[in-house]
Amino acid sequence: MAEAGSFADRVKQQADIVRVVGEYVRLKKSGQNFTGLCPFHGEKTPSFAVHPVKQIYHCFGCGKGGDVFNFVMEMDKCAFPEAVRIVAEKCGIAVPQPKERSPEERKENQQRAVLTEMHREAQLFFVKQLETTGEGRAARAYLEDRGLDKDAIERFGIGYAPSGGDLLLRQLKQKYPDKLIVESGLVSRDQNGARLFDRFRRRITFPIANEPGKIVAFGCRALGDDQPKYLNSPETPIYSKSNVLYHLDRAKDALRRQDFAVLVEGYMDAIAVARAGISNVVASCGTSLAEPQIKLLGRFTKRVIVNYDPDAAGQAATERSVSLLLEHDFEVRVLALPAIGDKKADPDLYIREKGIEAYVKALKEAPPYVDYLIGRARQMDLTTGEGKLRALNFLLPYVQKIPNRILRSEWATRISQQLRIDEPVLRAALSKAANERRSEVKTRPELVGRAAKPVERRLIRMLVEAEGFKRELAQRLQQERLYQGLETEKIFAALIVAGLSEEPMPPTEIAAMLEERERRLFYEILFEEAQEGTWEEAESCLEALRGRRTEQELAQVQREIESNPSATAMRELLARKQELLKRRAAG
Ligand SMILES: [Zn+2]
């Protein structure tokens, strides 16, 4: 609408949508966006968002969205030229000052860089201790005992923190001031706060990296019977437990390719599973998953197999995590490993005792969370009415979280059969639970496709934002036609047109090429919190799409093989199948 170089274009360049919208709607900063109550439909919880960088707004409830002019046209019920004038007046002639980084922000960034550097040094120190010292030799023997050979030690950067008490501290002191060393969490103060000493002593160290792969913390296991058995880095300016998933930095490609994650509790489990060839494993490194971790994981896949420890704490963590994952629209399965003899089996132990194949098989057969939960409910005493009520109350909160009515109904039938509860009684309880849910949960646009995969979402973001390579990305997608058949196909088609055009196209113009349903999905994706993409990540996403296409072709060929074709056709199909299997193995 606003042609390049026109008055409208100049106004649009100068207008700040947050300020303009802010005159009509009370906005609150929320992450990178501003949110408020939608002025176009009645609501009690805010689902209206304004994006200050992209200069667009979008309502997740009613689906209205656009640029600053669309907003004013809709609010003031006026035509485009009038909207341009109104916006120009509201903003005056003055160009809004771009926000400069404050001196505090700059200082914090510098500090974070130094803390990361210190962790890199600590990592080198721990690795060297394990390799070259007498104490380290004892630690290596312990690791070998746990089935961790030289390869594994190198691959996962396992090290050793010596018992001395200040060896690392002394090394860090040569380069950094005490204040920063304390901030790093690598050292502790004694009780009266006078003396500093190494936080980790006589422990095996496991480096914990953030998503880009920088070490930001350590998880440490006691070598002997020292307590606590596990001791981790405290929260620091570069590390927050709930924001990091162990092994995610190495699992990213596999997560995209396989489109599911195996979620385990600790780093020993993650290492055991990754060594078994299942690279798409991450550990929550704590008894339960936190919301930021779920959001982080959701950028790579929306399907999870939860494989926590089978003890009481692990079961509670499983249930809490399932519940949270469901709230975030994940597809969840639960693997509860059978006990080995009288020992309860965590993934590490199970793989060591039963072997990789047995674990892979158990993983493949992991039931949907529904069956897991019903199984748990059935362990309760169901012979009395009270017992049944308790079992039902255990299950209801999960039912409340299922957004889909048909699924809820399927649950009802299964629960009533399995727990032998009268179905009409159960349905009454369920619909009550569902009603309560409706009053709590935010409005959700039924039109928006929930199934758009994280890989597609990332590519869409990069096609909009990655100034450095979005053109090349559009070319690749066009040449290989990788987006065909995807739920997001039409969005990709529009983005490729935009990416290959000579003139830059703002998101609102791209949105104008889309139908209502796609337009909403497109805006929804633009509003997600996300980091800047890299070409490496884009390639990994493309690779995932290629892999998905091979899978689809394989399934198609298999269907044809099973449809009893002629001998000639069969030969061709089998040859084709071989070729696809080879391609899959190479991928
Ligand atoms: Zn709305």
Coordinates of C-alpha atoms in Angstrom, one line a residue, residues 32 210-212 243 245 248-249 251-253 255-257 259 261 291-304 325 328 330 452-459 461-462 525 528-534 537 540-541 544 548:
Q32 CA 10.2 -8.7 22.6
N210 CA 23.7 -23.2 26.1
E211 CA 21.9 -23.6 22.8
P212 CA 24.6 -22.0 20.7
N243 CA 16.7 -21.9 30.4
L245 CA 18.6 -28.2 28.3
L248 CA 20.5 -29.5 23.1
D249 CA 23.5 -27.8 21.4
A251 CA 21.0 -32.6 19.5
K252 CA 19.6 -29.8 17.3
D253 CA 20.1 -31.4 13.9
L255 CA 15.8 -33.1 16.7
R256 CA 14.9 -31.5 13.4
R257 CA 15.5 -34.5 11.4
D259 CA 11.1 -34.5 14.7
A261 CA 13.0 -35.6 21.4
E291 CA 8.5 -23.7 31.1
P292 CA 11.4 -21.8 29.4
Q293 CA 12.9 -25.2 28.6
I294 CA 9.7 -26.4 27.0
K295 CA 9.6 -23.3 24.8
L296 CA 13.2 -23.8 23.9
L297 CA 12.6 -27.4 22.9
G298 CA 9.5 -26.4 21.0
R299 CA 11.6 -24.5 18.6
F300 CA 13.0 -27.8 17.3
T301 CA 10.2 -30.3 17.8
K302 CA 6.8 -30.7 19.3
R303 CA 7.0 -34.4 20.0
V304 CA 8.5 -35.8 23.1
L325 CA 4.1 -30.2 27.7
H328 CA 2.2 -26.2 25.1
F330 CA 3.3 -31.1 22.6
A452 CA 3.1 -26.3 11.5
K453 CA 6.4 -28.0 12.4
P454 CA 9.2 -26.1 14.2
V455 CA 11.4 -26.6 11.2
E456 CA 8.9 -24.8 9.0
R457 CA 8.4 -22.1 11.5
R458 CA 12.2 -21.4 11.7
L459 CA 12.5 -21.3 7.9
R461 CA 11.3 -16.6 10.2
M462 CA 14.6 -16.8 8.4
I525 CA 5.0 -17.3 13.6
E528 CA 7.2 -16.0 18.4
E529 CA 10.2 -15.4 20.5
A530 CA 13.2 -16.5 18.5
Q531 CA 16.9 -16.0 18.1
E532 CA 18.5 -14.8 14.9
G533 CA 19.0 -17.7 12.4
T534 CA 22.2 -18.7 10.8
E537 CA 20.7 -23.6 10.9
S540 CA 19.9 -28.1 8.8
C541 CA 16.3 -27.2 8.4
A544 CA 15.2 -32.0 7.7
R548 CA 10.8 -35.8 5.6

